[in-house]
Short mmCIF file of C-alpha atoms and ligand atoms in Angstrom, two decimals:
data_model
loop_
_atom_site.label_atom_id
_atom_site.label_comp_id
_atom_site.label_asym_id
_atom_site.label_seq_id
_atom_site.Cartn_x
_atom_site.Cartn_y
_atom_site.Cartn_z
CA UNK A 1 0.00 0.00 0.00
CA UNK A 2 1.10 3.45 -1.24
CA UNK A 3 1.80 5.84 2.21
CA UNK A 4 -1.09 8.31 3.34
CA UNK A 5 -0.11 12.10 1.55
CA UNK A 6 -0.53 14.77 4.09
CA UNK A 7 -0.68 18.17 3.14
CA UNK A 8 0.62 20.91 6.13
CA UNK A 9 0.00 24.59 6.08
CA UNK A 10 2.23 26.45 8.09
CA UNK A 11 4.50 23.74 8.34
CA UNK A 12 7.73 26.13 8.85
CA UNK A 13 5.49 27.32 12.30
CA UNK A 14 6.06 25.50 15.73
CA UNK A 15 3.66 22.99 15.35
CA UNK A 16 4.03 22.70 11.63
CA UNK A 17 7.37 21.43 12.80
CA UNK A 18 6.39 18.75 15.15
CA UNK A 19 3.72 17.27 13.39
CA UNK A 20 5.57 16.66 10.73
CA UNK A 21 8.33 14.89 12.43
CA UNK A 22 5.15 13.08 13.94
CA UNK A 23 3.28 12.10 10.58
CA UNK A 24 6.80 11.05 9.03
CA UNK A 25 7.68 8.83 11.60
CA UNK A 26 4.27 7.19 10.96
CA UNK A 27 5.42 6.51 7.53
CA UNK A 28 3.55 9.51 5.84
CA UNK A 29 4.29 11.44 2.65
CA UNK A 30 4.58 15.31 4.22
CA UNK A 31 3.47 17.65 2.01
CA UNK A 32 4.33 21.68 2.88
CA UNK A 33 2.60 24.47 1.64
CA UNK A 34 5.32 27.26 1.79
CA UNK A 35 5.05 31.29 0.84
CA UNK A 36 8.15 33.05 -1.03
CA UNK A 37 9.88 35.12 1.50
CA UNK A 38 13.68 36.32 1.12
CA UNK A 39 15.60 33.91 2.79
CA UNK A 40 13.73 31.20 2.81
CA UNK A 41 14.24 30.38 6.32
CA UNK A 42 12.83 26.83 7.54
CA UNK A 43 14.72 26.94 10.65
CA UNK A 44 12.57 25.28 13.24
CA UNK A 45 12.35 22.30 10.42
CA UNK A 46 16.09 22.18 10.83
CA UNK A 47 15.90 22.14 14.37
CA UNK A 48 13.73 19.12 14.00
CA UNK A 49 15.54 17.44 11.84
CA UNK A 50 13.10 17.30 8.60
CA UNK A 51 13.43 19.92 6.19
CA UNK A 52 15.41 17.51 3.81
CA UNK A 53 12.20 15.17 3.69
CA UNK A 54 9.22 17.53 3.12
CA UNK A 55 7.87 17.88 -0.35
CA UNK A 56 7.30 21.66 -1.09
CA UNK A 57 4.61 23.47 -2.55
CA UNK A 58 4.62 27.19 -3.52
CA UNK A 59 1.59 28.92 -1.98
CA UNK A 60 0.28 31.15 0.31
CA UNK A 61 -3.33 30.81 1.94
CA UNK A 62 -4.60 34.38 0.87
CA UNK A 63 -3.72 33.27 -2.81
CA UNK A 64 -6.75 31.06 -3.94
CA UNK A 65 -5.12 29.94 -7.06
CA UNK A 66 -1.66 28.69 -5.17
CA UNK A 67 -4.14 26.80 -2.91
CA UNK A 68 -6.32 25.31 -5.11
CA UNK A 69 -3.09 24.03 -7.13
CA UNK A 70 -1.44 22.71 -4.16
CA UNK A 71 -4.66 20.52 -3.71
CA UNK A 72 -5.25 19.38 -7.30
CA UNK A 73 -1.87 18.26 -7.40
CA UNK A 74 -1.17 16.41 -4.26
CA UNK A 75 -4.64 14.80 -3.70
CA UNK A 76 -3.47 14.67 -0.28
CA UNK A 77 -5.56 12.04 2.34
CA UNK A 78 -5.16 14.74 5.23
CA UNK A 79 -4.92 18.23 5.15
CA UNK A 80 -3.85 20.03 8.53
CA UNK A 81 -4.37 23.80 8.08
CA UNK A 82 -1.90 25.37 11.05
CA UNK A 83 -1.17 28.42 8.54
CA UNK A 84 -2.61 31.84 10.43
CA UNK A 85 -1.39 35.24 11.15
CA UNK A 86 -1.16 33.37 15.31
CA UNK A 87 -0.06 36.16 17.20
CA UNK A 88 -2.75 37.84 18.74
CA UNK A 89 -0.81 41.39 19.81
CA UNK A 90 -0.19 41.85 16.10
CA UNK A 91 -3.85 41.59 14.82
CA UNK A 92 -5.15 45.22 16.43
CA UNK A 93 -2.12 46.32 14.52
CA UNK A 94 -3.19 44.20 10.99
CA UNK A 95 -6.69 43.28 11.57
CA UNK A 96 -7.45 42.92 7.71
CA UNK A 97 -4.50 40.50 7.32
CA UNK A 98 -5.26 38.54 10.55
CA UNK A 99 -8.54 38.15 8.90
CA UNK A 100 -7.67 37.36 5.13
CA UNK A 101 -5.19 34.84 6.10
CA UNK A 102 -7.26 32.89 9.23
CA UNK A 103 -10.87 33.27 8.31
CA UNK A 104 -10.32 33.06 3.91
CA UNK A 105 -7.34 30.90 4.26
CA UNK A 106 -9.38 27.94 5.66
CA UNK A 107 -12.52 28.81 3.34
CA UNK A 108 -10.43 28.25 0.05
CA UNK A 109 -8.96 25.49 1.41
CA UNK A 110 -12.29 24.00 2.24
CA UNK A 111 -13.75 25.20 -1.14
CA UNK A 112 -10.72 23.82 -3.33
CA UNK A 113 -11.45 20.58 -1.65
CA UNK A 114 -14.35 20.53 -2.01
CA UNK A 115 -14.53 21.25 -5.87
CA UNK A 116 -11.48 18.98 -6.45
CA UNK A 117 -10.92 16.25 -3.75
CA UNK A 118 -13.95 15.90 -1.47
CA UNK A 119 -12.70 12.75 0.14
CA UNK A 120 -9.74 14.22 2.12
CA UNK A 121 -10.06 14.86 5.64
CA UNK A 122 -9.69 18.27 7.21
CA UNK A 123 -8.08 19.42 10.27
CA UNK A 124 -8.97 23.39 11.00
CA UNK A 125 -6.72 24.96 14.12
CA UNK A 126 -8.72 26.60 16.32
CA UNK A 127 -8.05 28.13 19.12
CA UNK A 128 -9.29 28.52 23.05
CA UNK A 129 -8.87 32.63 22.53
CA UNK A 130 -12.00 32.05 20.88
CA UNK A 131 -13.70 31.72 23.99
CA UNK A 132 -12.23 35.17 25.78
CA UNK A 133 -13.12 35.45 29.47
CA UNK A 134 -16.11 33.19 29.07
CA UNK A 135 -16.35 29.91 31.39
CA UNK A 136 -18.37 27.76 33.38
CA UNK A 137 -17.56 27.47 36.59
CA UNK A 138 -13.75 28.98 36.24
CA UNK A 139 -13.70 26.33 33.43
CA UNK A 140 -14.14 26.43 29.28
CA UNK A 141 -15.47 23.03 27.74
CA UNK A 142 -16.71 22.28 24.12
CA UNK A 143 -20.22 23.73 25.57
CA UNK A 144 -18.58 26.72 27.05
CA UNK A 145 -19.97 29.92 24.75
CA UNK A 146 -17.61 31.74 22.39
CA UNK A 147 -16.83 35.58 23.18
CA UNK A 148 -13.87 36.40 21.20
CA UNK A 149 -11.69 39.46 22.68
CA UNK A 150 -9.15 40.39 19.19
CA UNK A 151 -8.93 40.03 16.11
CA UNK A 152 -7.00 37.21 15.83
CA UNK A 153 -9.88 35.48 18.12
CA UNK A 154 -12.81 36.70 15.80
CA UNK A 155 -10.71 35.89 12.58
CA UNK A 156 -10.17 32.35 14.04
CA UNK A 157 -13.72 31.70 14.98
CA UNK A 158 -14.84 32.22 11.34
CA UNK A 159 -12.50 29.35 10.49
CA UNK A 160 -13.95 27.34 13.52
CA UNK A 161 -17.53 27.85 12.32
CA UNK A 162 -16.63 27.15 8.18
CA UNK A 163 -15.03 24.34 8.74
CA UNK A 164 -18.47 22.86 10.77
CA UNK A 165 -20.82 24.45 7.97
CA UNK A 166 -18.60 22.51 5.04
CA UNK A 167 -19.27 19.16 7.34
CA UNK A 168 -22.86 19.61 7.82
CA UNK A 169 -23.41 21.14 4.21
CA UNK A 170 -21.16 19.14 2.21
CA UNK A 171 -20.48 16.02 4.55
CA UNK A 172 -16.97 16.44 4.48
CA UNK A 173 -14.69 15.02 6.99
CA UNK A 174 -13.51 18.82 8.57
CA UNK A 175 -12.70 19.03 12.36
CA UNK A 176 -11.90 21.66 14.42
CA UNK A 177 -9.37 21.16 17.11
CA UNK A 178 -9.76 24.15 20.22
CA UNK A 179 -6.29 24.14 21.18
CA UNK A 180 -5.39 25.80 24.14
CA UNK A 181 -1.79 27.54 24.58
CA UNK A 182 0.85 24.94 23.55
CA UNK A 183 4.34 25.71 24.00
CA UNK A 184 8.03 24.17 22.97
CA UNK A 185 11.84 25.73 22.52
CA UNK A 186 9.90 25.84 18.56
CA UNK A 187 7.57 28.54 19.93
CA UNK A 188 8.13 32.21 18.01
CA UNK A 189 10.27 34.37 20.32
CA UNK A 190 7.18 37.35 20.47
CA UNK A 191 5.04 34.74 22.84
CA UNK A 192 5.36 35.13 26.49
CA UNK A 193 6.65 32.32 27.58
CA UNK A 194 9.40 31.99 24.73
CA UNK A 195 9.96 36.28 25.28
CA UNK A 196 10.34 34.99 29.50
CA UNK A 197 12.52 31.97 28.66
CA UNK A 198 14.99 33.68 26.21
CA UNK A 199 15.33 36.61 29.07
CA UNK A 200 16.24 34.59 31.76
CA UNK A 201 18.74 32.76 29.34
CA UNK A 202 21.00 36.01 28.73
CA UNK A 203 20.48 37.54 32.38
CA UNK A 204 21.81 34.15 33.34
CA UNK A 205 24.96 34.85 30.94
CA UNK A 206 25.66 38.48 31.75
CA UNK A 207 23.47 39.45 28.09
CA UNK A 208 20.73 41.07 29.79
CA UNK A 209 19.77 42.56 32.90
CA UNK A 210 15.67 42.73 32.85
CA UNK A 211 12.58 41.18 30.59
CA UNK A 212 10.08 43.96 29.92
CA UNK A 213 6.85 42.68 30.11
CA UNK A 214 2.85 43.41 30.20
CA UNK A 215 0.44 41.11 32.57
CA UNK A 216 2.03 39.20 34.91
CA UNK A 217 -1.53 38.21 36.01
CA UNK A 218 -3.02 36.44 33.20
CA UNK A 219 -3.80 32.84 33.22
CA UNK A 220 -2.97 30.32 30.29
CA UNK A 221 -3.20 26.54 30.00
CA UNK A 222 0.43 25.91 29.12
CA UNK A 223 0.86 22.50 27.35
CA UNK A 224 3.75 21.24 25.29
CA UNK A 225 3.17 21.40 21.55
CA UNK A 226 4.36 17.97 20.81
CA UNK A 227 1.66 16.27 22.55
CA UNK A 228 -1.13 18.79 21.01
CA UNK A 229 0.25 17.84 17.45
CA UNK A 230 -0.50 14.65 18.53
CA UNK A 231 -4.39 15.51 19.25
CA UNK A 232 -4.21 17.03 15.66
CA UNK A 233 -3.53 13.80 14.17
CA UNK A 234 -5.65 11.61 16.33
CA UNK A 235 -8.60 13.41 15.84
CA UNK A 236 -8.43 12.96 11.56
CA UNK A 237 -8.50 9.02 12.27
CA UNK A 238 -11.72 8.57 13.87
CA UNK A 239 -14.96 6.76 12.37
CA UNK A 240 -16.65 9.99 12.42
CA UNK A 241 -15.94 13.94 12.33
CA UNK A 242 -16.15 15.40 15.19
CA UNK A 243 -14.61 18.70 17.24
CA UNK A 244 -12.53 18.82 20.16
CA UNK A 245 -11.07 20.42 22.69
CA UNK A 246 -7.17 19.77 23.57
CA UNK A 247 -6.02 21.25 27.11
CA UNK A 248 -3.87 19.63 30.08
CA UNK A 249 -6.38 20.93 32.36
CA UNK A 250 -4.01 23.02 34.56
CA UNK A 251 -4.03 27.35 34.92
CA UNK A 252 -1.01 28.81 35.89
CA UNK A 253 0.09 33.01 35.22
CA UNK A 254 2.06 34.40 33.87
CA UNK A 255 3.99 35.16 37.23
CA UNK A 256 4.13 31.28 38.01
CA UNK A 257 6.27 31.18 34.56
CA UNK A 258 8.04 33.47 35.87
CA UNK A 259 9.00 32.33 38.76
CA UNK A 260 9.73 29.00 38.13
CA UNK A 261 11.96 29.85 34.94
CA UNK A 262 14.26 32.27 36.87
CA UNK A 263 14.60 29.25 39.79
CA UNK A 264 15.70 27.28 36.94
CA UNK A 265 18.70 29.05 36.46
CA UNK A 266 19.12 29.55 40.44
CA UNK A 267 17.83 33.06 40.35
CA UNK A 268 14.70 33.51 43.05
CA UNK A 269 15.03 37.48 43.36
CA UNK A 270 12.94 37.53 40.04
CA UNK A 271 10.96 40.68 40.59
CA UNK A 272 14.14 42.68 40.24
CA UNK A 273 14.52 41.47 36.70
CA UNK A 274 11.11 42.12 35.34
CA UNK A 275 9.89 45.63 34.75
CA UNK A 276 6.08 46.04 33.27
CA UNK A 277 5.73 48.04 30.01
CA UNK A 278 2.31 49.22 28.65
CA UNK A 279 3.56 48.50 25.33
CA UNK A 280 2.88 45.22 26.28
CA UNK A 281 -0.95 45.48 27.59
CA UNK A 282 -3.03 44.59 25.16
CA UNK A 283 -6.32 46.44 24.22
CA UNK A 284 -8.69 43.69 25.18
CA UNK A 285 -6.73 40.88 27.01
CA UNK A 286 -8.27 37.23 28.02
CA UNK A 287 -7.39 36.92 31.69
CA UNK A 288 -7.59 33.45 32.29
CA UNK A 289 -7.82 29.72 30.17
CA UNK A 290 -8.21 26.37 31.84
CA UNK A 291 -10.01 24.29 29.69
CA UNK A 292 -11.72 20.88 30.53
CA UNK A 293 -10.75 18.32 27.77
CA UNK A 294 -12.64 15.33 28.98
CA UNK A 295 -13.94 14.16 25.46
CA UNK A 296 -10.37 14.29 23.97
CA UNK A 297 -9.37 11.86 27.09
CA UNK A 298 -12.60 9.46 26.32
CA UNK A 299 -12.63 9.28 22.78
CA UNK A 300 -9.35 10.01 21.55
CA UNK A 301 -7.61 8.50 24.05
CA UNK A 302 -5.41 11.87 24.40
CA UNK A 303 -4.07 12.94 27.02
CA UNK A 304 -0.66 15.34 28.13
CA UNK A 305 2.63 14.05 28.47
CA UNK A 306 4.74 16.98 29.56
CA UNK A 307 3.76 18.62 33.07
CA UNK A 308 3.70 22.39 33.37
CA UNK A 309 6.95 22.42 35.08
CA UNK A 310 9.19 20.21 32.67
CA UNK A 311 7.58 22.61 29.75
CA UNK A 312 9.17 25.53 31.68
CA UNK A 313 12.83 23.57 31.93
CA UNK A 314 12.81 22.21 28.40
CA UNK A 315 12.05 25.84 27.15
CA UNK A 316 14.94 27.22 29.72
CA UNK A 317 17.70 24.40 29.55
CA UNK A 318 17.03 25.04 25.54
CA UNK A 319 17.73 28.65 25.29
CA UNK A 320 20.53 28.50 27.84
CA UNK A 321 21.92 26.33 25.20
CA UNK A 322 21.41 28.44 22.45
CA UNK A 323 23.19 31.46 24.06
CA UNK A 324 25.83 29.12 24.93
CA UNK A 325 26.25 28.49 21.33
CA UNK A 326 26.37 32.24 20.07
CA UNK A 327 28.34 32.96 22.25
CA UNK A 328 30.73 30.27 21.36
CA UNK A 329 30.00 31.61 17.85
CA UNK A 330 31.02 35.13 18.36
CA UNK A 331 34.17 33.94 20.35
CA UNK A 332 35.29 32.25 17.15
CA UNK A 333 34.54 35.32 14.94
CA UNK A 334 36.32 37.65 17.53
CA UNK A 335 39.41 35.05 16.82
CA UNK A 336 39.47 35.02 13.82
CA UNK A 337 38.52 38.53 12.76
P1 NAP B 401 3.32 29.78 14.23
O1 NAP B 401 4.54 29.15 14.81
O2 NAP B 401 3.14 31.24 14.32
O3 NAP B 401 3.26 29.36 12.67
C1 NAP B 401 2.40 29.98 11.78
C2 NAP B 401 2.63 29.41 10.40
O4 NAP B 401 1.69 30.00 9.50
C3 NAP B 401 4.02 29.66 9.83
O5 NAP B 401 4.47 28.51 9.17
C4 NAP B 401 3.77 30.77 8.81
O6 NAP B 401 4.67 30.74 7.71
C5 NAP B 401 2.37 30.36 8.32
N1 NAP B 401 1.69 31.44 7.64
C6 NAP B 401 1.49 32.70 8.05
N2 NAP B 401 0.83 33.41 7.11
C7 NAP B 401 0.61 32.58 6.07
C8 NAP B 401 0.01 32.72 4.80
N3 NAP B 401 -0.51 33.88 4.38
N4 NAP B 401 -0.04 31.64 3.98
C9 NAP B 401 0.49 30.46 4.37
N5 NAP B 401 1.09 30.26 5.55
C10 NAP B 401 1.16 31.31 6.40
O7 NAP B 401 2.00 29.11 14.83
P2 NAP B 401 1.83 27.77 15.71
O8 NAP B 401 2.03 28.13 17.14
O9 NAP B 401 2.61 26.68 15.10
O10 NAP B 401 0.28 27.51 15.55
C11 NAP B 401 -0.23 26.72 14.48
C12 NAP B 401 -1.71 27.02 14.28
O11 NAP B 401 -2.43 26.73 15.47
C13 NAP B 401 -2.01 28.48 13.97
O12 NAP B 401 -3.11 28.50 13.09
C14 NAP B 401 -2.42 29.08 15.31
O13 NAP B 401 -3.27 30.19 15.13
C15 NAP B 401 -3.15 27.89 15.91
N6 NAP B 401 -3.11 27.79 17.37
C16 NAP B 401 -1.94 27.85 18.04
C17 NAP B 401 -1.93 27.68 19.41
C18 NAP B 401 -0.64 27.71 20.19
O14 NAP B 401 -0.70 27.86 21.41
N7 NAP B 401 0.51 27.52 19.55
C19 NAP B 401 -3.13 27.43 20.10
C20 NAP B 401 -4.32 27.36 19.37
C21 NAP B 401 -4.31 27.52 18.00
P3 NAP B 401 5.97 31.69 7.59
O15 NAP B 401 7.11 30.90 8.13
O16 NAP B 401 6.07 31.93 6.12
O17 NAP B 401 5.69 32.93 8.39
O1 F7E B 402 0.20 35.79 25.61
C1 F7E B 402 0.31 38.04 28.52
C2 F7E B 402 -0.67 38.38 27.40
O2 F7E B 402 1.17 36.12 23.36
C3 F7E B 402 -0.21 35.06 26.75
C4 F7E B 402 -1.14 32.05 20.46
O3 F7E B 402 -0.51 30.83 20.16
O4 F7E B 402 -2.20 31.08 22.37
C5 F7E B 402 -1.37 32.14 21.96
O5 F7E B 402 -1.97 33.40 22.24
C6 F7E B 402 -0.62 36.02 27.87
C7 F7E B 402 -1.55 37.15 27.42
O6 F7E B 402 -0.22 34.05 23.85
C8 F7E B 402 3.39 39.76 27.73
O7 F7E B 402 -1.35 39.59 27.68
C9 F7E B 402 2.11 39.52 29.45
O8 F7E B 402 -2.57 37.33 28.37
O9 F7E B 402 2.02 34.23 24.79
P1 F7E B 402 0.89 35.06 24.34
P2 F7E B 402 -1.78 34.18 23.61
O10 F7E B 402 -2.18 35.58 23.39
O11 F7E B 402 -2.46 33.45 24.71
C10 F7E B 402 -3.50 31.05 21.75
C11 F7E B 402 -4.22 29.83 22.25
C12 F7E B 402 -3.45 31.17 20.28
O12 F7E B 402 -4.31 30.64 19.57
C13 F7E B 402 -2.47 32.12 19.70
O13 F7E B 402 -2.19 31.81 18.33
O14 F7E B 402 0.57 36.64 28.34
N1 F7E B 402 1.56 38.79 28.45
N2 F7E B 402 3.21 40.13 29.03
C14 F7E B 402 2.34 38.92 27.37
N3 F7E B 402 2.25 38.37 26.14
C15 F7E B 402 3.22 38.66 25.24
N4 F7E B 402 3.18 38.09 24.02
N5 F7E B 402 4.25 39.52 25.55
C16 F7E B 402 4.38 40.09 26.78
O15 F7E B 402 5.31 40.86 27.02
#
């Protein structure tokens, strides 16, 4: 039997990264849908160890016609669409992007397959910032209502709610996974908890002497990305369709990150370190995630590896390491130069 063909949007992205390495060690063709940019930089695909085994296709998701290509030309079996504008500070700044890319992004994909290869399965990523400060009980579950607080959040819940209306309309096999915040040394260096482990890396070295930062009080439900990816893949190989929501079931602020990164390193004066910057506030915030995931547990089977405070010293020990390294870099360059 020929291997399954699995087409990745935003595969150069943190979890783009991981799930390939995941879908390749299950024996899978990985198929990346990749936009021109100068230099070409697939670096967290290095990291990982794959960006020698991806096939590539030229596209971008607010170009219909690169999309629909990719699609009629692959035929993929599974198509996981982690492309998106994903950082949520950015999207006051470029609403009209945010939107193009993470609400008409997954449409086109949807429509070319559904024009041109119906029977592929569809994964959309959605997001728990959908929800904003609404819960149940301190809690958000699949039930919980959505109140989406940016435009990243109401860009992403269009996605959410297209990728349902192509399943009921067209009875296409296109889930929705509500991810909650899912971290990894992969994670872009503008999130907090990347931003907070890449500080306490050079104040550790003598590079920096403070981390400027906005809310120390929000609340996230911090997983590790390679487990979600893992959700992501689990959820297109079930009997029937069906949405879910992926969370380890834990809260913790931003000042419990905090704290536990700087002890990592021996430092437990942290406070002196961190200095809050407005810049940093955002407009509309979400003040605190902890989502319930009990379906993903029954009926996937899914469940978190990687505890909240391993998460925080795999992020540390691997930015210590990469500050070692430049700065074994430079030394050379200062020898030789
Ligand atoms: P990420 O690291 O920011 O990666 C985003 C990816 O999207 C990159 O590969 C980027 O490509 C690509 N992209 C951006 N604009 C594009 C466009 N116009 N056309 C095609 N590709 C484009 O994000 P992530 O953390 O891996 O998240 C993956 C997905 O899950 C995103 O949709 C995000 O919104 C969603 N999500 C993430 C989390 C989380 O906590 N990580 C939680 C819930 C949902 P370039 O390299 O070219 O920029
Ligand atoms: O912020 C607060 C900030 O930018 C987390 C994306 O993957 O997860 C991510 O979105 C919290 C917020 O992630 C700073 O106000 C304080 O309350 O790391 P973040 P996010 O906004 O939760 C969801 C699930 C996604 O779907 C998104 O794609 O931390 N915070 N001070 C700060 N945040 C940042 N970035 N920088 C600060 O200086």
């Amino acid at each position: 039997m020929s291997a399954k063909k699995a087409l990745i949007t935003g595969i150069s992205g943190q979890d783009g990264s991981y799930l390939t390495k995941l879908l390749l060690d299950k024996g899978y063709r990985v198929f990346g849908l990749v936009r021109r940019s100068v230099d070409r930089s697939l670096k967290n695909l290095e990291d990982m160890g794959v960006v020698d085994k991806i096939e590539y296709a030229d596209g971008d998701l607010t170009d219909e016609c690169s999309v629909m290509k990719a699609v009629k030309s692959i035929r993929p079996d599974e198509v996981y669409n982690l492309g998106a504008q994903s950082f949520v500070g950015t999207s006051w700044d470029n609403p009209i992007l945010t939107t193009e890319v993470n609400a008409l992004g997954p449409l086109k994909l949807l429509n070319a397959l559904r024009y041109f290869h119906p029977t592929a399965r569809y994964y959309q990523a959605s997001t728990s910032e959908m929800f904003g400060n609404s819960h149940d009980k301190g809690l958000q579950t699949e039930q919980t209502p959505f109140h989406p607080r940016s435009p990243y959040a109401i860009s992403k819940l269009y996605g959410h709610w297209i990728t349902i209306n192509f399943r009921e309309s067209f009875g296409m096999f296109a889930v929705s996974g509500i991810l909650f915040n899912h971290e990894s040394p992969l994670r872009g260096p503008e999130f907090v908890t990347r931003k907070i482990t890449m500080g306490v890396a050079k104040i550790k070295h003598g590079l920096a002497n403070e981390i400027l930062l906005g809310n120390l009080d929000s609340k996230r439900d911090w997983g590790f990305a390679g487990d979600y990816v893992e959700a992501m893949w689990l959820m297109l190989q079930q009997k029937e369709p069906k949405d879910f929501l992926i969370s380890t079931g834990e809260t913790h602020s931003v000042r419990e990150f905090l704290e536990l990164a700087f002890k990592r390193v021996g430092i437990t004066d942290w406070e002196k370190h961190v200095k809050i910057d407005p810049k940093f506030m955002r407009p509309a915030d979400v003040f605190a995630l902890h989502g319930h995931s009990a379906s993903a547990g029954k009926e996937l089977g899914w469940k978190p590896k990687v505890s909240f405070e391993k998460l925080v010293e795999m992020m540390v020990d691997a930015d210590l390491k990469r500050v070692e390294n430049s700065a074994r870099a430079d030394r050379v360059v200062e020898a030789i130069i």
